[in-house]
XYZ file of C-alpha atoms in Angstrom:
726
model
C -40.623 29.169 10.144
C -38.050 30.870 7.848
C -37.042 28.806 4.825
C -33.398 28.745 6.019
C -34.309 26.847 9.163
C -36.555 24.453 7.245
C -33.674 23.618 4.918
C -31.309 23.232 7.880
C -33.683 20.814 9.602
C -34.052 18.786 6.415
C -30.280 18.602 6.033
C -29.869 17.480 9.627
C -32.566 14.845 9.185
C -30.717 13.559 6.126
C -27.461 13.230 8.035
C -25.761 16.425 6.887
C -25.142 17.766 10.395
C -21.551 16.526 10.252
C -20.014 19.324 8.145
C -21.388 21.990 10.488
C -19.821 20.271 13.509
C -16.667 19.610 11.516
C -15.852 23.288 11.158
C -15.381 23.507 14.929
C -12.510 20.997 14.616
C -10.523 23.153 12.180
C -7.036 23.848 13.493
C -6.464 27.600 13.699
C -3.149 29.296 14.425
C -2.724 33.040 14.829
C 1.052 33.120 14.604
C 3.792 31.570 12.459
C 5.898 28.622 13.651
C 9.524 28.191 14.581
C 10.314 25.143 12.439
C 8.813 21.887 11.136
C 7.699 20.850 14.616
C 5.063 23.531 14.107
C 3.880 22.151 10.775
C 0.375 21.245 9.626
C -0.085 17.861 7.921
C -2.201 17.466 4.804
C -2.342 14.966 1.962
C -4.372 13.173 -0.684
C -3.878 9.583 0.475
C -0.530 9.144 -1.291
C 1.291 12.475 -1.319
C 1.742 14.202 2.017
C 2.848 17.647 3.041
C 4.066 19.152 6.325
C 3.533 22.893 5.924
C 4.619 25.738 8.174
C 5.359 29.463 8.029
C 8.559 30.676 9.617
C 8.237 33.767 11.760
C 9.412 36.689 9.664
C 10.527 34.262 6.978
C 9.075 31.954 4.367
C 6.421 29.368 3.678
C 8.108 25.964 4.013
C 6.930 22.452 3.311
C 8.147 18.885 3.328
C 6.829 16.679 0.540
C 6.397 12.952 1.110
C 4.970 9.951 -0.700
C 3.894 6.482 0.419
C 6.148 4.675 -2.078
C 9.383 6.719 -2.004
C 11.513 3.770 -0.850
C 15.280 4.168 -0.892
C 17.116 0.914 -1.524
C 20.578 1.951 -0.327
C 21.920 -0.991 1.685
C 23.924 1.342 3.899
C 20.859 3.079 5.352
C 19.391 2.348 8.785
C 16.862 -0.465 8.612
C 18.109 -1.272 5.095
C 15.088 0.399 3.539
C 13.958 3.970 4.188
C 10.777 5.793 3.249
C 12.251 9.097 2.119
C 10.886 12.595 1.864
C 10.606 13.852 -1.691
C 12.224 17.025 -0.467
C 11.638 20.448 1.039
C 10.370 23.526 -0.789
C 10.829 27.077 0.477
C 8.499 29.760 -0.913
C 9.524 33.406 -0.482
C 7.203 36.323 -1.229
C 8.338 39.892 -1.780
C 7.140 42.128 -0.227
C 7.191 39.593 2.590
C 3.733 39.315 4.216
C 5.089 37.193 7.084
C 7.040 39.972 8.765
C 6.274 40.585 12.416
C 3.380 42.927 13.085
C 1.270 41.867 10.089
C -2.055 40.095 10.731
C -1.626 36.342 10.444
C -3.889 33.318 10.500
C -3.317 29.736 9.352
C -6.295 27.377 9.216
C -6.591 23.696 8.399
C -9.999 23.616 6.710
C -11.021 19.994 7.176
C -14.181 20.012 5.097
C -12.340 21.418 2.079
C -9.088 19.485 2.608
C -7.062 22.700 2.395
C -4.782 24.948 4.411
C -5.681 28.632 4.185
C -3.228 31.324 5.271
C -3.911 35.023 5.632
C -0.843 37.234 6.029
C -1.398 40.957 5.801
C -3.384 41.338 2.585
C -2.028 38.145 1.031
C -4.137 34.978 0.846
C -2.546 31.555 0.360
C -4.266 28.204 -0.206
C -2.372 24.916 -0.090
C -3.956 21.577 -1.027
C -2.943 18.163 -2.275
C -5.346 17.251 -5.043
C -7.519 14.337 -3.878
C -7.833 13.070 -7.456
C -4.441 13.806 -9.001
C -0.794 13.463 -7.874
C -0.119 17.157 -7.497
C 0.226 19.801 -4.778
C -1.124 23.294 -5.410
C 0.063 26.445 -3.629
C -2.107 29.429 -4.609
C -1.102 32.988 -3.764
C -3.469 35.948 -4.144
C -2.722 39.560 -3.309
C -4.386 42.883 -4.145
C -0.914 44.221 -4.869
C 1.494 42.349 -7.171
C 4.080 40.222 -5.361
C 7.150 38.333 -6.475
C 7.244 34.616 -5.686
C 10.391 32.521 -5.464
C 10.220 28.744 -4.864
C 13.388 26.802 -4.094
C 13.787 23.034 -3.632
C 16.276 22.176 -0.911
C 17.339 19.061 0.962
C 20.019 20.303 3.381
C 19.913 17.114 5.464
C 20.990 14.705 2.719
C 22.928 14.107 -0.470
C 22.014 12.125 -3.539
C 19.198 14.121 -5.133
C 19.659 14.862 -8.822
C 18.463 18.179 -10.274
C 17.965 18.475 -14.018
C 19.786 21.415 -15.612
C 17.750 24.630 -15.598
C 15.458 24.857 -18.596
C 12.360 26.981 -19.122
C 9.548 27.103 -16.616
C 10.215 24.096 -14.424
C 12.467 22.529 -11.812
C 12.808 18.743 -11.713
C 14.608 16.670 -9.105
C 14.665 13.010 -8.151
C 16.364 10.226 -6.239
C 17.018 6.939 -8.052
C 17.963 3.570 -6.587
C 21.024 2.415 -8.501
C 21.563 -0.333 -5.920
C 19.130 -2.613 -4.091
C 19.268 -4.834 -1.033
C 16.420 -7.088 -2.303
C 18.568 -9.908 -3.680
C 20.877 -9.682 -0.676
C 17.898 -10.099 1.659
C 16.794 -13.210 -0.189
C 20.270 -14.734 -0.090
C 20.707 -13.897 3.582
C 17.420 -15.617 4.429
C 17.947 -18.805 2.449
C 15.777 -17.783 -0.475
C 18.331 -17.266 -3.238
C 16.357 -19.603 -5.505
C 13.467 -17.141 -5.456
C 15.515 -14.386 -7.115
C 14.787 -15.804 -10.566
C 11.027 -15.914 -9.844
C 10.538 -12.509 -8.226
C 10.974 -8.912 -9.282
C 13.246 -6.512 -7.464
C 10.934 -3.776 -6.130
C 13.764 -1.360 -5.304
C 16.239 -1.309 -8.195
C 15.690 1.709 -10.460
C 12.833 2.942 -8.271
C 12.868 6.674 -8.909
C 10.916 9.293 -7.004
C 10.835 13.036 -7.292
C 9.015 16.195 -8.255
C 8.335 18.496 -11.193
C 7.752 22.042 -9.932
C 6.262 24.660 -12.215
C 3.677 27.425 -12.509
C 2.325 30.029 -14.892
C 4.469 33.130 -14.954
C 7.431 31.333 -13.338
C 10.857 30.773 -14.829
C 14.112 29.137 -13.792
C 16.578 30.973 -11.620
C 19.076 28.134 -11.365
C 18.561 24.368 -11.277
C 16.556 24.400 -8.015
C 14.649 27.710 -8.077
C 11.654 29.195 -9.863
C 10.840 32.919 -9.776
C 7.992 35.000 -11.171
C 9.017 36.821 -14.328
C 7.156 39.917 -13.122
C 5.214 40.534 -9.877
C 1.708 39.026 -9.959
C -1.553 39.315 -8.060
C -2.319 35.600 -8.561
C 0.255 32.806 -8.777
C -0.214 29.035 -8.656
C 2.781 26.864 -7.841
C 2.283 23.199 -8.768
C 4.352 20.301 -7.450
C 3.827 17.093 -9.434
C 5.145 13.918 -7.756
C 5.914 10.509 -9.237
C 7.412 7.218 -8.112
C 8.159 4.679 -10.840
C 10.636 1.977 -11.786
C 11.978 2.918 -15.193
C 14.816 1.668 -17.359
C 16.481 5.087 -17.397
C 16.181 8.429 -15.619
C 15.089 9.969 -18.929
C 12.156 7.552 -19.091
C 11.108 8.612 -15.588
C 11.312 12.301 -16.555
C 9.163 11.660 -19.631
C 6.580 9.770 -17.573
C 6.462 12.583 -15.020
C 5.979 15.198 -17.748
C 3.114 13.192 -19.227
C 1.512 12.768 -15.795
C 1.814 16.491 -15.080
C 0.196 17.358 -18.408
C -2.734 15.067 -17.569
C -3.154 16.574 -14.083
C -3.088 20.089 -15.512
C -5.516 19.341 -18.343
C -8.542 20.271 -16.244
C -9.023 23.854 -15.136
C -7.863 24.714 -11.641
C -11.442 25.589 -10.707
C -12.756 22.205 -11.841
C -9.929 20.362 -10.074
C -10.563 22.265 -6.845
C -14.295 21.561 -7.020
C -13.701 17.837 -7.509
C -11.114 17.858 -4.726
C -13.500 19.507 -2.283
C -16.237 17.078 -3.276
C -13.974 14.135 -2.392
C -13.423 15.543 1.078
C -17.106 16.412 1.517
C -17.997 12.806 0.651
C -15.335 11.527 3.045
C -16.657 13.527 5.985
C -20.253 12.582 5.150
C -19.384 8.889 5.543
C -18.986 8.903 9.284
C -18.583 10.971 12.420
C -18.664 10.968 16.207
C -19.416 14.301 17.879
C -19.578 14.544 21.694
C -20.467 18.149 22.664
C -19.321 17.764 26.272
C -15.969 16.323 25.139
C -14.794 18.715 22.408
C -11.160 17.607 22.578
C -12.109 13.962 22.073
C -14.410 14.892 19.176
C -11.798 17.085 17.511
C -8.903 14.674 17.904
C -10.974 11.731 16.687
C -11.701 13.707 13.517
C -8.084 14.879 13.142
C -6.724 11.352 13.550
C -9.130 10.063 10.912
C -8.118 12.980 8.680
C -4.437 12.116 8.902
C -5.153 8.473 8.079
C -7.072 9.650 5.012
C -4.119 11.864 4.038
C -1.861 8.790 3.786
C -4.149 5.783 3.375
C -4.697 5.527 -0.393
C -1.134 5.058 -1.585
C 0.759 2.087 -2.901
C 1.712 0.830 0.579
C 0.187 0.782 4.053
C 0.541 3.644 6.505
C 3.730 3.482 8.518
C 2.997 3.186 12.227
C 6.209 4.999 13.129
C 5.602 8.476 11.795
C 3.262 7.939 8.862
C 4.441 10.187 5.994
C 4.522 13.123 8.410
C 7.919 12.674 10.040
C 9.677 15.946 10.687
C 12.940 17.309 11.969
C 13.375 15.964 15.486
C 15.027 17.720 18.420
C 18.433 16.450 19.437
C 17.286 15.541 22.935
C 14.141 14.783 24.891
C 12.642 11.940 22.825
C 12.069 8.508 24.327
C 13.273 5.870 21.855
C 13.190 2.089 22.320
C 14.829 1.176 19.023
C 18.245 -0.262 19.874
C 19.524 1.040 16.537
C 18.673 4.653 17.361
C 21.624 7.015 17.240
C 20.894 10.121 19.287
C 23.931 11.844 17.801
C 22.717 11.379 14.211
C 21.564 14.451 12.291
C 17.948 15.263 13.210
C 16.727 14.903 9.644
C 13.074 14.402 8.648
C 13.849 11.163 6.770
C 14.651 9.408 10.039
C 12.162 7.214 11.889
C 12.899 4.858 14.766
C 12.427 1.200 13.738
C 13.177 2.071 10.122
C 11.174 1.229 7.049
C 9.918 -2.252 7.899
C 6.377 -3.146 8.915
C 5.382 -4.595 12.291
C 1.886 -6.070 12.116
C 1.432 -5.684 15.878
C 1.772 -1.937 15.356
C 0.242 -1.549 11.896
C -3.075 -3.275 12.705
C -4.246 -0.593 15.137
C -4.238 1.970 12.338
C -6.642 -0.160 10.310
C -9.214 -1.522 12.752
C -10.999 1.856 13.137
C -11.465 2.171 9.381
C -14.232 -0.452 9.420
C -16.664 1.414 11.664
C -15.737 4.690 9.950
C -16.609 3.202 6.557
C -13.144 4.098 5.258
C -12.813 0.880 3.290
C -10.722 2.482 0.548
C -8.025 3.260 3.115
C -7.765 -0.441 4.072
C -7.016 -1.780 0.611
C -3.270 -0.998 0.522
C -2.738 -3.146 3.636
C -4.543 -6.129 2.153
C -2.848 -5.619 -1.206
C 0.611 -5.709 0.353
C -0.037 -9.107 1.917
C -1.689 -10.408 -1.231
C 1.365 -9.365 -3.246
C 3.697 -11.015 -0.701
C 1.827 -14.325 -0.901
C 3.894 -15.991 -3.685
C 7.093 -15.298 -1.768
C 5.578 -16.386 1.560
C 4.398 -19.637 -0.028
C 7.831 -20.309 -1.522
C 9.508 -19.543 1.801
C 7.232 -21.983 3.651
C 8.050 -24.723 1.158
C 11.797 -23.969 1.387
C 11.929 -23.739 5.192
C 9.436 -26.420 6.211
C 8.676 -28.572 3.196
C 4.908 -28.186 3.379
C 2.144 -26.074 1.901
C 0.719 -22.814 3.165
C 2.219 -19.451 3.975
C 3.430 -17.700 7.102
C 4.151 -13.993 7.557
C 6.641 -12.990 10.269
C 6.074 -10.043 12.556
C 8.680 -7.723 10.988
C 8.631 -7.586 7.215
C 9.726 -5.526 4.301
C 6.931 -4.691 1.913
C 8.154 -7.546 -0.317
C 8.071 -10.089 2.533
C 11.560 -10.666 3.938
C 12.350 -10.307 7.608
C 14.229 -7.259 8.777
C 17.840 -8.373 8.239
C 18.901 -7.459 11.777
C 16.067 -9.587 13.160
C 16.903 -12.579 11.001
C 20.609 -12.695 11.834
C 22.260 -11.000 14.791
C 25.559 -12.718 14.282
C 24.556 -16.159 15.530
C 23.087 -17.702 12.385
C 26.069 -19.740 11.261
C 25.356 -23.467 11.368
C 21.614 -23.029 11.849
C 18.788 -23.740 9.418
C 17.274 -21.017 7.222
C 14.159 -20.903 9.411
C 16.115 -19.815 12.484
C 15.426 -16.212 13.523
C 17.958 -14.593 15.835
C 15.552 -12.127 17.372
C 13.701 -14.113 20.030
C 11.052 -11.392 20.279
C 9.648 -12.506 16.930
C 11.143 -15.989 16.407
C 7.755 -17.737 16.301
C 5.607 -14.634 16.114
C 3.321 -15.414 13.191
C -0.126 -14.929 14.694
C -0.514 -11.486 13.117
C -1.572 -13.254 9.933
C -4.577 -14.646 11.834
C -5.602 -11.171 12.989
C -5.147 -9.937 9.426
C -7.508 -12.670 8.240
C -10.107 -11.714 10.853
C -9.825 -8.104 9.680
C -10.310 -9.211 6.069
C -13.340 -11.294 7.074
C -14.794 -8.206 8.742
C -14.024 -6.129 5.655
C -15.908 -8.616 3.507
C -18.792 -8.717 6.000
C -19.042 -4.924 5.716
C -18.586 -4.516 1.958
C -19.800 -7.810 0.452
C -17.100 -7.264 -2.155
C -17.039 -10.587 -4.000
C -13.966 -9.635 -6.054
C -12.070 -9.039 -2.811
C -13.285 -12.379 -1.469
C -12.119 -14.192 -4.581
C -8.843 -12.394 -5.280
C -7.512 -11.463 -1.828
C -9.309 -12.943 1.176
C -9.582 -16.558 0.071
C -6.063 -16.950 -1.395
C -4.523 -15.528 1.778
C -6.852 -17.287 4.224
C -6.521 -20.685 2.566
C -2.717 -20.439 2.577
C -2.559 -19.237 6.185
C -4.920 -21.953 7.430
C -2.992 -24.577 5.463
C 0.203 -23.486 7.207
C -1.279 -24.003 10.670
C -2.875 -27.297 9.629
C 0.356 -28.754 8.293
C 2.987 -27.133 10.471
C 2.056 -28.285 13.977
C 1.866 -31.799 15.426
C -1.185 -33.301 17.134
C -1.276 -34.454 20.716
C -2.566 -37.808 21.970
C -6.133 -36.497 21.851
C -5.745 -35.450 18.213
C -5.609 -31.702 18.970
C -3.089 -29.302 17.462
C -0.085 -28.770 19.703
C 1.339 -25.295 19.091
C 5.006 -25.880 19.789
C 7.616 -24.492 19.509
C 5.798 -21.209 20.004
C 5.709 -17.925 21.874
C 2.903 -15.733 23.172
C 3.279 -12.417 21.371
C 6.555 -10.663 22.239
C 6.004 -11.039 25.970
C 6.566 -14.743 26.599
C 9.358 -16.006 24.385
C 8.719 -19.640 25.196
C 5.124 -20.834 25.264
C 3.131 -23.989 24.783
C -0.297 -23.585 23.139
C -0.425 -19.765 23.292
C -3.866 -18.199 23.515
C -3.542 -15.756 20.564
C -2.921 -18.615 18.126
C -5.794 -20.726 19.456
C -8.248 -17.824 19.661
C -7.213 -16.410 16.292
C -7.470 -19.682 14.412
C -10.825 -20.399 16.065
C -12.298 -17.085 14.910
C -10.760 -17.423 11.435
C -12.241 -20.888 10.906
C -15.641 -19.848 12.233
C -15.611 -16.924 9.819
C -14.510 -18.980 6.833
C -17.213 -21.557 7.488
C -19.839 -18.815 7.231
C -18.680 -17.587 3.823
C -21.017 -18.161 0.883
C -20.192 -20.455 -2.005
C -17.503 -22.557 -0.357
C -17.095 -26.095 -1.685
C -17.841 -29.209 0.346
C -14.161 -30.215 0.486
C -13.174 -26.836 1.918
C -15.898 -26.927 4.540
C -14.966 -30.466 5.532
C -11.289 -29.555 5.956
C -12.059 -26.379 7.916
C -14.573 -28.171 10.126
C -12.039 -30.904 10.877
C -9.369 -28.363 11.792
C -11.819 -26.421 13.942
C -12.467 -29.589 15.912
C -8.746 -30.137 16.418
C -8.131 -26.823 18.181
C -7.232 -26.996 21.868
C -9.305 -25.164 24.430
C -8.312 -21.653 25.418
C -5.782 -21.903 28.275
C -6.792 -20.799 31.759
C -5.114 -20.377 35.111
C -6.095 -19.317 38.625
C -5.173 -15.887 40.024
C -6.132 -15.019 43.605
C -8.689 -17.777 43.641
C -10.352 -16.791 40.344
C -10.183 -18.666 37.073
C -8.852 -16.419 34.313
C -7.588 -16.808 30.783
C -3.853 -17.449 30.471
C -1.269 -16.323 27.909
C -0.571 -19.991 27.128
C -0.738 -23.416 28.762
C 2.847 -22.862 29.856
C 4.848 -19.682 29.350
C 8.246 -18.341 30.352
C 11.030 -15.891 29.459
C 9.093 -12.658 29.949
C 10.535 -9.897 27.790
C 7.799 -7.373 26.900
C 4.635 -5.825 28.322
C 1.692 -7.168 26.310
C -1.265 -9.145 27.677
C -1.739 -12.057 25.242
C -4.632 -13.529 27.238
C -6.697 -10.414 26.483
C -6.576 -11.120 22.743
C -9.667 -13.250 23.419
C -11.466 -9.938 24.118
C -9.814 -7.891 21.376
C -8.944 -8.381 18.580
C -10.647 -11.787 18.494
C -13.820 -10.757 20.366
C -14.693 -14.204 21.723
C -15.747 -12.575 25.000
C -17.686 -9.372 25.421
C -21.015 -7.664 25.929
C -23.902 -10.084 25.393
C -21.618 -13.113 25.096
C -21.096 -16.044 27.490
C -18.603 -15.941 30.363
C -18.331 -12.168 30.546
C -17.287 -12.444 34.201
C -14.350 -14.656 33.193
C -13.231 -11.999 30.720
C -13.603 -9.209 33.296
C -11.613 -11.172 35.845
C -8.900 -11.740 33.237
C -8.724 -8.041 32.495
C -8.545 -7.194 36.193
C -5.685 -9.671 36.633
C -3.657 -8.442 33.648
C -0.002 -7.976 34.413
C 0.665 -4.982 32.188
C -1.889 -2.140 32.274
C -1.254 0.146 29.318
C -3.248 2.958 27.769
C -0.764 4.492 25.357
C 0.817 3.577 22.034
C -0.149 -0.038 21.164
C -1.676 -0.686 24.594
C -5.283 -1.850 24.300
C -6.811 -1.320 27.756
C -9.239 1.272 26.391
C -10.446 -1.077 23.639
C -10.825 -4.101 25.880
C -12.756 -2.093 28.484
C -15.198 -1.067 25.768
C -15.741 -4.661 24.669
C -16.281 -5.647 28.299
C -19.029 -3.027 28.608
C -17.276 -1.060 31.357
C -18.517 2.390 30.394
C -17.120 4.542 33.190
C -13.635 3.061 32.961
C -13.638 3.114 29.143
C -14.679 6.781 29.124
C -11.850 7.715 31.466
C -9.284 5.971 29.290
C -10.772 7.468 26.128
C -10.353 10.920 27.632
C -6.777 10.128 28.636
C -5.978 8.779 25.170
C -7.362 11.676 23.188
C -5.836 14.320 25.449
C -2.384 12.746 25.729
C 0.825 14.673 25.203
C 1.578 15.631 21.627
C 4.757 16.663 19.858
C 5.058 20.115 18.427
C 2.101 22.299 17.633
C -0.485 20.218 15.786
C -3.024 18.152 17.755
C -2.739 14.336 17.277
C 0.970 14.426 16.413
C 1.354 12.055 19.342
C 4.702 12.047 21.088
C 7.038 9.081 20.865
C 6.518 6.303 23.396
C 7.421 2.984 21.782
C 7.157 3.974 18.124
C 8.065 7.330 16.569
C 6.540 10.734 15.925
C 3.658 10.854 15.198
C 2.822 7.674 17.131
C -0.007 6.380 14.945
C -0.649 3.359 17.187
C -1.753 5.722 19.928
C -4.300 7.489 17.752
C -5.568 4.323 16.053
C -6.160 2.581 19.371
C -7.975 5.665 20.669
C -10.333 5.570 17.678
C -11.078 1.843 18.028
C -11.899 2.206 21.711
C -14.257 5.151 21.183
C -16.093 3.391 18.357
C -16.476 0.195 20.416
C -17.955 2.166 23.297
C -20.653 3.333 20.910
C -21.292 0.392 18.566
C -20.293 -3.262 18.435
C -21.193 -5.787 15.755
C -21.173 -9.568 16.055
C -22.379 -11.501 13.052
C -25.721 -9.990 12.073
C -26.253 -8.403 15.485
C -25.501 -4.729 16.175
C -25.372 -3.365 19.718
C -25.588 0.358 20.428
C -24.165 1.970 23.570
C -22.470 -1.204 24.902
C -20.090 0.935 26.983
C -21.348 4.492 26.621
C -21.493 6.871 29.617
C -24.986 8.220 30.156
C -23.817 11.820 30.550
C -22.074 11.965 27.138
C -24.517 13.331 24.558
C -23.453 12.200 21.094
C -24.285 12.527 17.419
C -22.858 9.721 15.328
C -22.811 7.887 12.032
C -21.005 4.539 11.937
C -20.831 1.501 9.675
C -21.574 -2.158 10.363
C -21.638 -5.462 8.445
C -23.940 -6.054 5.483
C -23.419 -2.538 4.142
C -25.267 -1.151 7.129
C -25.071 2.460 8.301
C -26.294 3.507 11.744
C -26.956 7.176 12.507
C -28.145 8.462 15.826
C -28.564 11.382 18.200
C -28.423 10.677 21.939
C -29.193 13.688 24.075
C -30.152 14.210 27.756
C -30.433 10.493 28.412
C -32.690 9.810 25.416
C -32.021 8.354 21.982
C -33.777 11.112 20.053
C -33.009 9.820 16.587
C -31.988 6.478 15.103
C -31.779 5.791 11.376
C -30.578 2.405 10.146
C -29.783 1.914 6.466
C -31.022 -0.335 4.936
C -34.217 -0.140 7.042
C -34.614 -3.915 7.239
C -31.485 -4.074 9.368
C -33.223 -2.150 12.175
C -34.490 -5.438 13.624
C -30.878 -6.535 14.195
C -30.034 -3.484 16.320
C -30.181 -3.754 20.104
C -30.112 -0.421 21.936
C -28.667 -0.660 25.431
C -29.068 1.995 28.081
C -25.913 4.088 28.545
C -24.449 3.612 31.998
């Protein structure tokens, strides 16, 4: 056998088949685009870029960053995650004129966009290890490059006066709505304890490159035509005392990023992406669109998941110029006549946990633990405020987190008061959709318990999980009364956003049950903690049930009324709380509940596909997986899912699709791992997924046979049950 094939077989046996399959998922375009709706997304986890080439025109890109928060109180949603700006790159002679060969490729394994136009080669990448974007241009014949920063859709950016070889621009928050939020929501006393996260927040870019010089405040141009030019865009967000201090910090950061050679930086960048793709994969040869879009969705999460704040469900950092018509929008504050600028996103800059969670659940099985940390960190950082709010509103210990929140913890102002707050207590929330909607904190705790089960990160347990979990559990323990039997009575309450009045809603009961069971299994807990948690566990009411067409099924709550949305709260016992499922008791009860659900939904934040997987219904789950991953997209790039309830791209849709596919293939419960719980027998698959106890499961299923199974560490193999695909 030739040595090449021996090496290839050894690489495949070691799990290195993924990069070869990955190249088939590269996005390849053979023509330029019309506008930003034909852009390619790329990023380094914090800085994002939408890049496109205009037909016969220029290379254009939007720059974005996960922490570029505008604090202007006049803006929609009161806080907006802004673009850093747009850059237009013109080459002369222009290689993008019609009739020249053209190809644009998103090279996933390298984390780069490569463009061939005539004889000109361009490479665009956002350094995985430094806060800088690189645009490289190579040509056998010298070309002139001109790069201009432009933000035609907005005012307020400051450009430094032209000087030397750089262009610098920024936006700076000279006002902030932070203190006003606190006053509005009865928390004025907290102003002296907290720190305003918006005031003087400054974000912007330093643009420079060898052989480039100023041609005005916003433009750089090559001094003489060149065969090789590198344009660098250094981005920074910081709260500084003065703009000059921000400029100095940016210059220092840029010098540090440029200290290494471009070759060394590119090598390290490509290694980061190679390591990322080697973590995990799912490749289904008979379903190439599912395989590709699973990888592309995971890629886009990686492009935005390592920043200072969690990924925004409503557009991520890849919002773009929207068309004036033809978009379905459910946000009552949406103004269809507003300018179609790329800073806009329906639902604004606040976080909804109901929507955010579905972006983060798939990161566990993918082993993308680093992408989860910003979500947990945001809630950890909000904890002091949440604790103070609980004491102010209710006079007891613990912490609650409402459904809509700013990244510092206040409710969205238009949810808190819709003009009817006068004469009511500070705890009153005008928006009945979220008035008592706090159960997201329980799901967050379950997610953190799973994260700890996977990573065994004791620092995370000590510094994040336990402080949050103890405060959340204390809130539920002290906030609700007990009934005559000594059980917690969840009232007043609601069942998600669907039933605005509910008594003992299922999500609260199921969530608290799973949280307490998980906490009681943690190592090193003191006797007093265990006693308190065990007592509270015994005080939980039973999950509510009802009878539908002669069958007993789970119910949204003991009593429920005022229907106003289209969720299925009773199915939270299947996912996210996983009380029922494959290999667990009362599976028929769970299946009957699913069959009786009032609101079937397999798009956006709908979870039918996920719940079918946990119920072991392979044929039905496969059909919904196919529908999810092949759904309508917006613009040119796959996985820029069109707006349904959220915004473009609809990240809930893609996150839910990933969770469902993973759960079809692998499910973990405690120490037990089940393979193929809902996998169709005619779907060959190569996979590598992660499970609790730092376990990695790799396999090849082909022609009805599991040809290869490697479990790391090997001693975990005994905990793996392999079911027969159906």
